[in-house]
C-alpha cells in the first residue's frame, strides 16, 4: 500500500466515524414512543395538531389505533386490521401476526410514526410497550393509464406514466424484468416530504454518476417539490443556462431505453414526467419512433428537425439583416416584389419583425391557455384574421408573414417541449442583433450561443457530445442513425460499465 492510499483510507475512516457520530446524535435527539396509552394519544394529538380528520380508536383488548380518515382505505382498515386485532393479545408481536396488510413496520420514535400516518398508515399502539406497529392502508386513488399526450407517435407502445409513483415504477419493471434494476427511495421537501425514486441498472450505470446524482438529491433543502419539472431545475448542472440539461419523458419505453444506455431515472410522486440523465444536446431532437422506422427514414427525420431548429432561430433574423444592411445578397428578381410589399410599411424591418413575432407568441400562448376546442379555433382563426388585417393595414409585408409562419412552423418539429420553448425565445435576441449590426450581429449571437453550449454539461458530461469532444463511435446514433446492427454499443458519454448492448450477426442463409 502506498502512502497516498494510506492517507486516503485514514481520511475515509475518519469521515465514516464522523458520519456515525452524527447519525447517533440525530437518533438521540428523537423522542421515543410513550409507553402509557393516554400519553401516546396526547403526544399524537400535539404532533398532528388534533386535526379534524385524525381518528383514534381504542379497542377493549388494549390496542389503540390512530389514522387519518382522509388517507386510509376503509375497507382495508376494517377487514385487514380492525377485525384481526379484536381477539388478539395486546402486544406488538401479536399485532404483527394478526394484521394481514402486506406492508408493516416497527417504529420506536414519534417522528417516524407521524411520517407513516401522513402517508396513509394506521399506527397500532400496545399499552405498556414502547413500540408502534405501522400498517400501510392508504387509498390507491390513481388515474387510469392513458396514451402519451406530449410525445405521441404512430409506432411503439401507446402508454404513458401517471401521477402514481408505484404505478410508474411498475411500468418500468414490466419493460425491464431485470434483478439489476435498482430503486433507491428519498424524501425531499421540509413541508411536502415528497417521495422520490432513483432508478438505474447495476453493472451498466457508472458508479461515479450514481454517487453524483445521490449527492444532488440529498443536498436539496426546499419546502417542497411538487413536480419533476421543479426538481430538474434543482439537480441540473447550471440552473442559469437557457438550455435544459436533462430530459423529461412521459413514455415508459423511452425511460427504459435510457436505463439500457447506462443513464439514470428520477421519479417524483405526483408527477407524470420522469427525469433522465445525463443527456446531450442532440438527444432533445430524437424521438422513440426513430428506433421503430427504417434507418434511412430516421436519419432524414432527425436531419429535418435539426434543420428546422436552425430555420426557426435564424430565418427571421436573416431577413432583418438583409433588408437593413445587406441588400446586395437579395436576388434582383426578388427585389421588386419585396420593395412593393414593403412600400406601405411605416416601420423599419426590426420593428416589423418583432411586432409580428410578438403577435405570433400571443396567439400561441392564448391558444395553449384556452380550453382545447376554443384554443384550436383561436389559433387558426386568430392567425388568419390578424395576419390578413396586418398586411391590409400596412403594418407588415406579405413576405415577412410567410417567413414568420415558416419559422413558427419549424419550431413545432422539435419533439421536446422544453427545447421548443428555448427555440422560441432565442429568435428575439438574434433579431435585435441583426437589426443593430446586420450579419456581424447575427454572427456575434451565433458565436455566443455556441460558446454557451460548449460550456454546458449534463451530470458532469459534455453537453455537445459526441461532436465536442469528438466521439466518432457515437455519431452512429446522433443526427444520423445507422442500421441497427451498427448501433450495438452504449454511448461513451454515460461511461457505462458494459459498453456492448448486443452482438449482431446477420444470418445470410
PDB file of N, CA and C in Angstrom, residues 400-465:
ATOM      1  N   UNK A 400     -42.761  38.901 -45.109  1.00  0.00           N
ATOM      2  CA  UNK A 400     -42.431  38.647 -43.699  1.00  0.00           C
ATOM      3  C   UNK A 400     -43.464  37.740 -43.055  1.00  0.00           C
ATOM      4  N   UNK A 401     -44.720  37.851 -43.450  1.00  0.00           N
ATOM      5  CA  UNK A 401     -45.752  36.949 -42.930  1.00  0.00           C
ATOM      6  C   UNK A 401     -45.382  35.504 -43.239  1.00  0.00           C
ATOM      7  N   UNK A 402     -44.909  35.268 -44.475  1.00  0.00           N
ATOM      8  CA  UNK A 402     -44.501  33.915 -44.860  1.00  0.00           C
ATOM      9  C   UNK A 402     -43.304  33.461 -44.037  1.00  0.00           C
ATOM     10  N   UNK A 403     -42.323  34.330 -43.848  1.00  0.00           N
ATOM     11  CA  UNK A 403     -41.116  33.978 -43.099  1.00  0.00           C
ATOM     12  C   UNK A 403     -41.454  33.666 -41.648  1.00  0.00           C
ATOM     13  N   UNK A 404     -42.288  34.499 -41.030  1.00  0.00           N
ATOM     14  CA  UNK A 404     -42.668  34.268 -39.628  1.00  0.00           C
ATOM     15  C   UNK A 404     -43.440  32.959 -39.494  1.00  0.00           C
ATOM     16  N   UNK A 405     -44.338  32.687 -40.461  1.00  0.00           N
ATOM     17  CA  UNK A 405     -45.130  31.447 -40.409  1.00  0.00           C
ATOM     18  C   UNK A 405     -44.227  30.226 -40.550  1.00  0.00           C
ATOM     19  N   UNK A 406     -43.246  30.284 -41.456  1.00  0.00           N
ATOM     20  CA  UNK A 406     -42.318  29.158 -41.626  1.00  0.00           C
ATOM     21  C   UNK A 406     -41.479  28.963 -40.369  1.00  0.00           C
ATOM     22  N   UNK A 407     -41.015  30.050 -39.768  1.00  0.00           N
ATOM     23  CA  UNK A 407     -40.222  29.950 -38.533  1.00  0.00           C
ATOM     24  C   UNK A 407     -41.032  29.341 -37.400  1.00  0.00           C
ATOM     25  N   UNK A 408     -42.287  29.776 -37.252  1.00  0.00           N
ATOM     26  CA  UNK A 408     -43.144  29.213 -36.200  1.00  0.00           C
ATOM     27  C   UNK A 408     -43.435  27.753 -36.462  1.00  0.00           C
ATOM     28  N   UNK A 409     -43.679  27.396 -37.729  1.00  0.00           N
ATOM     29  CA  UNK A 409     -43.952  26.004 -38.077  1.00  0.00           C
ATOM     30  C   UNK A 409     -42.727  25.130 -37.823  1.00  0.00           C
ATOM     31  N   UNK A 410     -41.551  25.651 -38.122  1.00  0.00           N
ATOM     32  CA  UNK A 410     -40.322  24.880 -37.905  1.00  0.00           C
ATOM     33  C   UNK A 410     -40.070  24.608 -36.428  1.00  0.00           C
ATOM     34  N   UNK A 411     -40.479  25.530 -35.572  1.00  0.00           N
ATOM     35  CA  UNK A 411     -40.253  25.323 -34.134  1.00  0.00           C
ATOM     36  C   UNK A 411     -41.091  24.181 -33.578  1.00  0.00           C
ATOM     37  N   UNK A 412     -42.200  23.841 -34.250  1.00  0.00           N
ATOM     38  CA  UNK A 412     -43.064  22.764 -33.765  1.00  0.00           C
ATOM     39  C   UNK A 412     -42.513  21.375 -34.085  1.00  0.00           C
ATOM     40  N   UNK A 413     -41.498  21.290 -34.936  1.00  0.00           N
ATOM     41  CA  UNK A 413     -40.939  19.978 -35.269  1.00  0.00           C
ATOM     42  C   UNK A 413     -40.056  19.423 -34.159  1.00  0.00           C
ATOM     43  N   UNK A 414     -39.658  20.263 -33.214  1.00  0.00           N
ATOM     44  CA  UNK A 414     -38.833  19.789 -32.098  1.00  0.00           C
ATOM     45  C   UNK A 414     -39.680  18.885 -31.206  1.00  0.00           C
ATOM     46  N   UNK A 415     -39.280  17.623 -30.988  1.00  0.00           N
ATOM     47  CA  UNK A 415     -40.130  16.703 -30.223  1.00  0.00           C
ATOM     48  C   UNK A 415     -40.137  16.959 -28.727  1.00  0.00           C
ATOM     49  N   UNK A 416     -39.273  17.852 -28.241  1.00  0.00           N
ATOM     50  CA  UNK A 416     -39.201  18.123 -26.810  1.00  0.00           C
ATOM     51  C   UNK A 416     -39.772  19.502 -26.518  1.00  0.00           C
ATOM     52  N   UNK A 417     -40.699  19.562 -25.572  1.00  0.00           N
ATOM     53  CA  UNK A 417     -41.391  20.820 -25.264  1.00  0.00           C
ATOM     54  C   UNK A 417     -40.435  21.868 -24.697  1.00  0.00           C
ATOM     55  N   UNK A 418     -39.537  21.461 -23.798  1.00  0.00           N
ATOM     56  CA  UNK A 418     -38.623  22.419 -23.185  1.00  0.00           C
ATOM     57  C   UNK A 418     -37.684  23.040 -24.217  1.00  0.00           C
ATOM     58  N   UNK A 419     -37.118  22.222 -25.119  1.00  0.00           N
ATOM     59  CA  UNK A 419     -36.243  22.753 -26.149  1.00  0.00           C
ATOM     60  C   UNK A 419     -37.018  23.608 -27.139  1.00  0.00           C
ATOM     61  N   UNK A 420     -38.277  23.266 -27.405  1.00  0.00           N
ATOM     62  CA  UNK A 420     -39.109  24.090 -28.271  1.00  0.00           C
ATOM     63  C   UNK A 420     -39.297  25.493 -27.710  1.00  0.00           C
ATOM     64  N   UNK A 421     -39.462  25.598 -26.391  1.00  0.00           N
ATOM     65  CA  UNK A 421     -39.582  26.915 -25.767  1.00  0.00           C
ATOM     66  C   UNK A 421     -38.297  27.719 -25.888  1.00  0.00           C
ATOM     67  N   UNK A 422     -37.159  27.044 -25.764  1.00  0.00           N
ATOM     68  CA  UNK A 422     -35.872  27.728 -25.904  1.00  0.00           C
ATOM     69  C   UNK A 422     -35.728  28.309 -27.311  1.00  0.00           C
ATOM     70  N   UNK A 423     -36.098  27.525 -28.318  1.00  0.00           N
ATOM     71  CA  UNK A 423     -36.004  27.992 -29.699  1.00  0.00           C
ATOM     72  C   UNK A 423     -36.900  29.213 -29.919  1.00  0.00           C
ATOM     73  N   UNK A 424     -38.077  29.216 -29.300  1.00  0.00           N
ATOM     74  CA  UNK A 424     -38.970  30.367 -29.418  1.00  0.00           C
ATOM     75  C   UNK A 424     -38.328  31.631 -28.859  1.00  0.00           C
ATOM     76  N   UNK A 425     -37.641  31.506 -27.742  1.00  0.00           N
ATOM     77  CA  UNK A 425     -37.059  32.672 -27.075  1.00  0.00           C
ATOM     78  C   UNK A 425     -35.835  33.188 -27.820  1.00  0.00           C
ATOM     79  N   UNK A 426     -35.013  32.268 -28.360  1.00  0.00           N
ATOM     80  CA  UNK A 426     -33.747  32.676 -28.969  1.00  0.00           C
ATOM     81  C   UNK A 426     -33.942  33.549 -30.197  1.00  0.00           C
ATOM     82  N   UNK A 427     -35.091  33.479 -30.846  1.00  0.00           N
ATOM     83  CA  UNK A 427     -35.314  34.284 -32.047  1.00  0.00           C
ATOM     84  C   UNK A 427     -35.245  35.788 -31.743  1.00  0.00           C
ATOM     85  N   UNK A 428     -35.716  36.182 -30.579  1.00  0.00           N
ATOM     86  CA  UNK A 428     -35.824  37.614 -30.269  1.00  0.00           C
ATOM     87  C   UNK A 428     -34.462  38.309 -30.137  1.00  0.00           C
ATOM     88  N   UNK A 429     -33.523  37.810 -29.324  1.00  0.00           N
ATOM     89  CA  UNK A 429     -32.224  38.498 -29.277  1.00  0.00           C
ATOM     90  C   UNK A 429     -31.485  38.482 -30.607  1.00  0.00           C
ATOM     91  N   UNK A 430     -31.634  37.411 -31.400  1.00  0.00           N
ATOM     92  CA  UNK A 430     -30.954  37.362 -32.692  1.00  0.00           C
ATOM     93  C   UNK A 430     -31.549  38.381 -33.656  1.00  0.00           C
ATOM     94  N   UNK A 431     -32.867  38.599 -33.610  1.00  0.00           N
ATOM     95  CA  UNK A 431     -33.481  39.635 -34.439  1.00  0.00           C
ATOM     96  C   UNK A 431     -32.959  41.010 -34.049  1.00  0.00           C
ATOM     97  N   UNK A 432     -32.811  41.237 -32.750  1.00  0.00           N
ATOM     98  CA  UNK A 432     -32.298  42.535 -32.275  1.00  0.00           C
ATOM     99  C   UNK A 432     -30.853  42.737 -32.726  1.00  0.00           C
ATOM    100  N   UNK A 433     -30.009  41.705 -32.574  1.00  0.00           N
ATOM    101  CA  UNK A 433     -28.617  41.809 -33.022  1.00  0.00           C
ATOM    102  C   UNK A 433     -28.546  42.063 -34.525  1.00  0.00           C
ATOM    103  N   UNK A 434     -29.388  41.358 -35.295  1.00  0.00           N
ATOM    104  CA  UNK A 434     -29.382  41.533 -36.746  1.00  0.00           C
ATOM    105  C   UNK A 434     -29.847  42.931 -37.142  1.00  0.00           C
ATOM    106  N   UNK A 435     -30.823  43.470 -36.423  1.00  0.00           N
ATOM    107  CA  UNK A 435     -31.300  44.809 -36.734  1.00  0.00           C
ATOM    108  C   UNK A 435     -30.324  45.893 -36.351  1.00  0.00           C
ATOM    109  N   UNK A 436     -29.437  45.640 -35.394  1.00  0.00           N
ATOM    110  CA  UNK A 436     -28.468  46.644 -34.948  1.00  0.00           C
ATOM    111  C   UNK A 436     -27.173  46.587 -35.742  1.00  0.00           C
ATOM    112  N   UNK A 437     -26.682  45.373 -36.048  1.00  0.00           N
ATOM    113  CA  UNK A 437     -25.357  45.247 -36.680  1.00  0.00           C
ATOM    114  C   UNK A 437     -25.355  44.327 -37.899  1.00  0.00           C
ATOM    115  N   UNK A 438     -26.501  43.915 -38.389  1.00  0.00           N
ATOM    116  CA  UNK A 438     -26.555  43.091 -39.576  1.00  0.00           C
ATOM    117  C   UNK A 438     -26.002  41.700 -39.346  1.00  0.00           C
ATOM    118  N   UNK A 439     -25.281  41.209 -40.375  1.00  0.00           N
ATOM    119  CA  UNK A 439     -24.732  39.848 -40.260  1.00  0.00           C
ATOM    120  C   UNK A 439     -23.629  39.769 -39.201  1.00  0.00           C
ATOM    121  N   UNK A 440     -22.984  40.897 -38.911  1.00  0.00           N
ATOM    122  CA  UNK A 440     -21.991  40.889 -37.829  1.00  0.00           C
ATOM    123  C   UNK A 440     -22.671  40.602 -36.483  1.00  0.00           C
ATOM    124  N   UNK A 441     -23.812  41.232 -36.258  1.00  0.00           N
ATOM    125  CA  UNK A 441     -24.559  40.957 -35.038  1.00  0.00           C
ATOM    126  C   UNK A 441     -25.093  39.543 -35.008  1.00  0.00           C
ATOM    127  N   UNK A 442     -25.514  39.055 -36.191  1.00  0.00           N
ATOM    128  CA  UNK A 442     -26.006  37.682 -36.272  1.00  0.00           C
ATOM    129  C   UNK A 442     -24.894  36.685 -35.953  1.00  0.00           C
ATOM    130  N   UNK A 443     -23.692  36.949 -36.465  1.00  0.00           N
ATOM    131  CA  UNK A 443     -22.569  36.065 -36.169  1.00  0.00           C
ATOM    132  C   UNK A 443     -22.171  36.162 -34.697  1.00  0.00           C
ATOM    133  N   UNK A 444     -22.267  37.371 -34.127  1.00  0.00           N
ATOM    134  CA  UNK A 444     -21.973  37.515 -32.702  1.00  0.00           C
ATOM    135  C   UNK A 444     -22.943  36.678 -31.864  1.00  0.00           C
ATOM    136  N   UNK A 445     -24.237  36.735 -32.203  1.00  0.00           N
ATOM    137  CA  UNK A 445     -25.219  35.934 -31.473  1.00  0.00           C
ATOM    138  C   UNK A 445     -24.980  34.452 -31.637  1.00  0.00           C
ATOM    139  N   UNK A 446     -24.625  34.015 -32.866  1.00  0.00           N
ATOM    140  CA  UNK A 446     -24.347  32.596 -33.107  1.00  0.00           C
ATOM    141  C   UNK A 446     -23.142  32.139 -32.288  1.00  0.00           C
ATOM    142  N   UNK A 447     -22.062  32.920 -32.299  1.00  0.00           N
ATOM    143  CA  UNK A 447     -20.860  32.545 -31.528  1.00  0.00           C
ATOM    144  C   UNK A 447     -21.149  32.506 -30.032  1.00  0.00           C
ATOM    145  N   UNK A 448     -21.966  33.439 -29.567  1.00  0.00           N
ATOM    146  CA  UNK A 448     -22.315  33.446 -28.143  1.00  0.00           C
ATOM    147  C   UNK A 448     -23.083  32.176 -27.771  1.00  0.00           C
ATOM    148  N   UNK A 449     -24.038  31.784 -28.618  1.00  0.00           N
ATOM    149  CA  UNK A 449     -24.799  30.556 -28.361  1.00  0.00           C
ATOM    150  C   UNK A 449     -23.895  29.328 -28.395  1.00  0.00           C
ATOM    151  N   UNK A 450     -22.979  29.294 -29.368  1.00  0.00           N
ATOM    152  CA  UNK A 450     -22.080  28.148 -29.483  1.00  0.00           C
ATOM    153  C   UNK A 450     -21.174  28.035 -28.266  1.00  0.00           C
ATOM    154  N   UNK A 451     -20.612  29.145 -27.825  1.00  0.00           N
ATOM    155  CA  UNK A 451     -19.751  29.123 -26.634  1.00  0.00           C
ATOM    156  C   UNK A 451     -20.554  28.713 -25.407  1.00  0.00           C
ATOM    157  N   UNK A 452     -21.775  29.225 -25.314  1.00  0.00           N
ATOM    158  CA  UNK A 452     -22.641  28.858 -24.188  1.00  0.00           C
ATOM    159  C   UNK A 452     -22.915  27.356 -24.167  1.00  0.00           C
ATOM    160  N   UNK A 453     -23.175  26.768 -25.327  1.00  0.00           N
ATOM    161  CA  UNK A 453     -23.421  25.324 -25.401  1.00  0.00           C
ATOM    162  C   UNK A 453     -22.155  24.529 -25.081  1.00  0.00           C
ATOM    163  N   UNK A 454     -21.015  25.019 -25.527  1.00  0.00           N
ATOM    164  CA  UNK A 454     -19.753  24.313 -25.258  1.00  0.00           C
ATOM    165  C   UNK A 454     -19.430  24.285 -23.770  1.00  0.00           C
ATOM    166  N   UNK A 455     -19.890  25.278 -23.043  1.00  0.00           N
ATOM    167  CA  UNK A 455     -19.611  25.355 -21.603  1.00  0.00           C
ATOM    168  C   UNK A 455     -20.567  24.517 -20.767  1.00  0.00           C
ATOM    169  N   UNK A 456     -21.665  24.038 -21.371  1.00  0.00           N
ATOM    170  CA  UNK A 456     -22.658  23.305 -20.599  1.00  0.00           C
ATOM    171  C   UNK A 456     -22.266  21.843 -20.422  1.00  0.00           C
ATOM    172  N   UNK A 457     -22.807  21.256 -19.375  1.00  0.00           N
ATOM    173  CA  UNK A 457     -22.598  19.830 -19.103  1.00  0.00           C
ATOM    174  C   UNK A 457     -23.873  19.255 -18.498  1.00  0.00           C
ATOM    175  N   UNK A 458     -23.996  17.962 -18.589  1.00  0.00           N
ATOM    176  CA  UNK A 458     -25.134  17.255 -18.013  1.00  0.00           C
ATOM    177  C   UNK A 458     -24.596  16.180 -17.088  1.00  0.00           C
ATOM    178  N   UNK A 459     -24.759  16.391 -15.804  1.00  0.00           N
ATOM    179  CA  UNK A 459     -24.251  15.493 -14.776  1.00  0.00           C
ATOM    180  C   UNK A 459     -22.743  15.298 -14.926  1.00  0.00           C
ATOM    181  N   UNK A 460     -22.065  16.384 -15.290  1.00  0.00           N
ATOM    182  CA  UNK A 460     -20.618  16.348 -15.414  1.00  0.00           C
ATOM    183  C   UNK A 460     -20.098  15.889 -16.751  1.00  0.00           C
ATOM    184  N   UNK A 461     -20.978  15.532 -17.703  1.00  0.00           N
ATOM    185  CA  UNK A 461     -20.548  15.071 -19.020  1.00  0.00           C
ATOM    186  C   UNK A 461     -20.801  16.168 -20.051  1.00  0.00           C
ATOM    187  N   UNK A 462     -19.980  16.239 -21.116  1.00  0.00           N
ATOM    188  CA  UNK A 462     -20.124  17.311 -22.116  1.00  0.00           C
ATOM    189  C   UNK A 462     -21.509  17.303 -22.766  1.00  0.00           C
ATOM    190  N   UNK A 463     -22.091  18.492 -22.867  1.00  0.00           N
ATOM    191  CA  UNK A 463     -23.457  18.609 -23.376  1.00  0.00           C
ATOM    192  C   UNK A 463     -23.502  18.470 -24.896  1.00  0.00           C
ATOM    193  N   UNK A 464     -22.428  18.844 -25.587  1.00  0.00           N
ATOM    194  CA  UNK A 464     -22.408  18.763 -27.041  1.00  0.00           C
ATOM    195  C   UNK A 464     -21.813  17.461 -27.559  1.00  0.00           C
ATOM    196  N   UNK A 465     -21.590  16.499 -26.680  1.00  0.00           N
ATOM    197  CA  UNK A 465     -21.134  15.193 -27.134  1.00  0.00           C
ATOM    198  C   UNK A 465     -22.210  14.592 -28.041  1.00  0.00           C
TER     199      UNK A 465
END
